[in-house]
């Protein structure tokens, strides 16, 4: 289980994910307990392309970095993936999106101006 790319991504960049998002990514691998080992790699690739997460991407604070970050994120998302940006919130340097696991992996690895990725969920007090 330690060799899976998304598990390693969460371990290396745990400060960039909120707790709920880390749990959702790790739970991608729950069905792997019932799959033979030789099928793990193809199944992981398929799962990373298919599974979508509603997320809120928080960027660094400055407004100029938000505009450049949004342009970079748009380039990755419009590149044939099944991901899309729902809303942009420039006043708080955030955007909401629906991203596949592989898109999340690419964004975290190649964009240092992403401060944190939160799971977009309903919160009750």
Coordinates of C-alpha atoms in Angstrom, one line a residue:
X1 CA 0.0 0.0 0.0
X2 CA 2.9 2.3 0.5
X3 CA 3.9 2.2 -3.1
X4 CA 0.7 3.8 -4.4
X5 CA 1.3 7.3 -5.9
X6 CA -1.6 9.0 -4.2
X7 CA -0.6 7.7 -0.7
X8 CA 2.9 9.0 -1.2
X9 CA 1.5 12.3 -2.4
X10 CA -0.6 12.7 0.8
X11 CA 2.4 11.8 3.0
X12 CA 4.8 14.2 1.3
X13 CA 2.2 17.1 1.1
X14 CA 0.0 16.5 4.1
X15 CA 0.1 20.2 5.0
X16 CA -1.6 21.0 1.6
X17 CA -4.6 18.9 2.3
X18 CA -7.2 19.2 5.0
X19 CA -8.0 16.2 7.1
X20 CA -11.2 15.2 5.3
X21 CA -9.4 15.4 1.9
X22 CA -6.6 13.2 3.1
X23 CA -9.1 10.6 4.3
X24 CA -11.0 10.7 1.0
X25 CA -7.8 10.2 -1.0
X26 CA -6.6 7.3 1.2
X27 CA -10.0 5.6 1.0
X28 CA -9.5 5.4 -2.8
X29 CA -7.4 2.3 -2.0
X30 CA -10.0 0.4 0.1
X31 CA -11.1 -1.9 -2.7
X32 CA -7.5 -2.9 -3.3
X33 CA -7.7 -5.3 -0.4
X34 CA -9.9 -7.6 -2.6
X35 CA -8.0 -7.3 -5.8
X36 CA -5.0 -9.5 -6.7
X37 CA -1.6 -7.7 -6.6
X38 CA -0.9 -7.9 -10.3
X39 CA -4.0 -5.8 -11.0
X40 CA -3.2 -3.0 -8.6
X41 CA -1.3 -0.7 -11.0
X42 CA -4.0 -0.8 -13.8
X43 CA -6.7 -0.4 -11.2
X44 CA -5.0 2.5 -9.6
X45 CA -4.6 4.3 -13.0
X46 CA -8.2 3.8 -13.8
X47 CA -9.4 5.0 -10.3
X48 CA -7.2 8.1 -10.5
X49 CA -8.8 9.0 -13.9
X50 CA -12.4 8.3 -12.9
X51 CA -12.9 9.3 -9.3
X52 CA -13.9 12.9 -8.9
X53 CA -13.7 15.1 -5.8
X54 CA -15.5 18.4 -5.1
X55 CA -12.7 20.6 -3.7
X56 CA -11.9 24.2 -2.7
X57 CA -8.4 25.3 -3.8
X58 CA -6.9 27.9 -1.6
X59 CA -4.1 30.0 -3.1
X60 CA -1.4 32.2 -1.6
X61 CA -2.8 35.6 -0.5
X62 CA -1.6 38.1 -3.1
X63 CA -4.0 39.1 -5.8
X64 CA -1.4 38.9 -8.6
X65 CA -0.5 35.3 -7.7
X66 CA -4.2 34.4 -7.6
X67 CA -4.6 35.5 -11.3
X68 CA -1.5 33.7 -12.4
X69 CA -2.4 30.6 -10.4
X70 CA -5.9 30.5 -11.9
X71 CA -4.4 30.7 -15.4
X72 CA -2.1 27.7 -14.6
X73 CA -5.0 25.8 -13.1
X74 CA -7.1 26.4 -16.1
X75 CA -4.4 25.1 -18.4
X76 CA -4.3 21.8 -16.5
X77 CA -8.0 21.4 -16.2
X78 CA -8.9 22.2 -19.8
X79 CA -6.2 19.7 -21.0
X80 CA -8.7 16.9 -21.7
X81 CA -9.3 15.8 -18.1
X82 CA -12.8 15.3 -16.7
X83 CA -12.2 18.1 -14.2
X84 CA -13.8 21.6 -14.2
X85 CA -13.7 24.8 -12.2
X86 CA -17.1 25.7 -10.7
X87 CA -16.6 29.1 -9.2
X88 CA -13.8 31.6 -8.6
X89 CA -13.5 33.7 -5.5
X90 CA -10.7 36.3 -6.1
X91 CA -11.5 38.3 -2.9
X92 CA -10.4 35.3 -0.8
X93 CA -8.0 33.7 -3.3
X94 CA -9.9 30.5 -3.7
X95 CA -11.8 28.6 -6.3
X96 CA -14.2 25.6 -6.1
X97 CA -13.7 22.8 -8.6
X98 CA -14.5 19.2 -9.3
X99 CA -11.2 17.4 -9.9
X100 CA -10.1 13.9 -10.7
X101 CA -7.5 12.3 -8.5
X102 CA -4.9 12.5 -11.2
X103 CA -5.5 16.3 -11.7
X104 CA -5.1 16.8 -8.0
X105 CA -1.8 15.0 -8.1
X106 CA -0.6 17.1 -11.0
X107 CA -1.6 20.4 -9.4
X108 CA 0.0 19.6 -6.1
X109 CA 3.3 18.5 -7.7
X110 CA 3.6 21.4 -10.1
X111 CA 2.0 24.5 -8.5
X112 CA 3.8 25.8 -5.4
X113 CA 1.3 28.7 -5.0
X114 CA -1.4 26.3 -3.9
X115 CA -1.7 26.8 -0.2
X116 CA -4.3 24.1 0.6
X117 CA -6.9 21.9 -0.9
X118 CA -10.1 21.4 1.1
X119 CA -12.8 18.9 0.5
X120 CA -15.9 20.8 -0.5
X121 CA -18.6 19.5 1.9
X122 CA -21.5 20.6 3.9
X123 CA -20.5 21.7 7.4
X124 CA -22.8 21.7 10.3
X125 CA -22.3 23.5 13.6

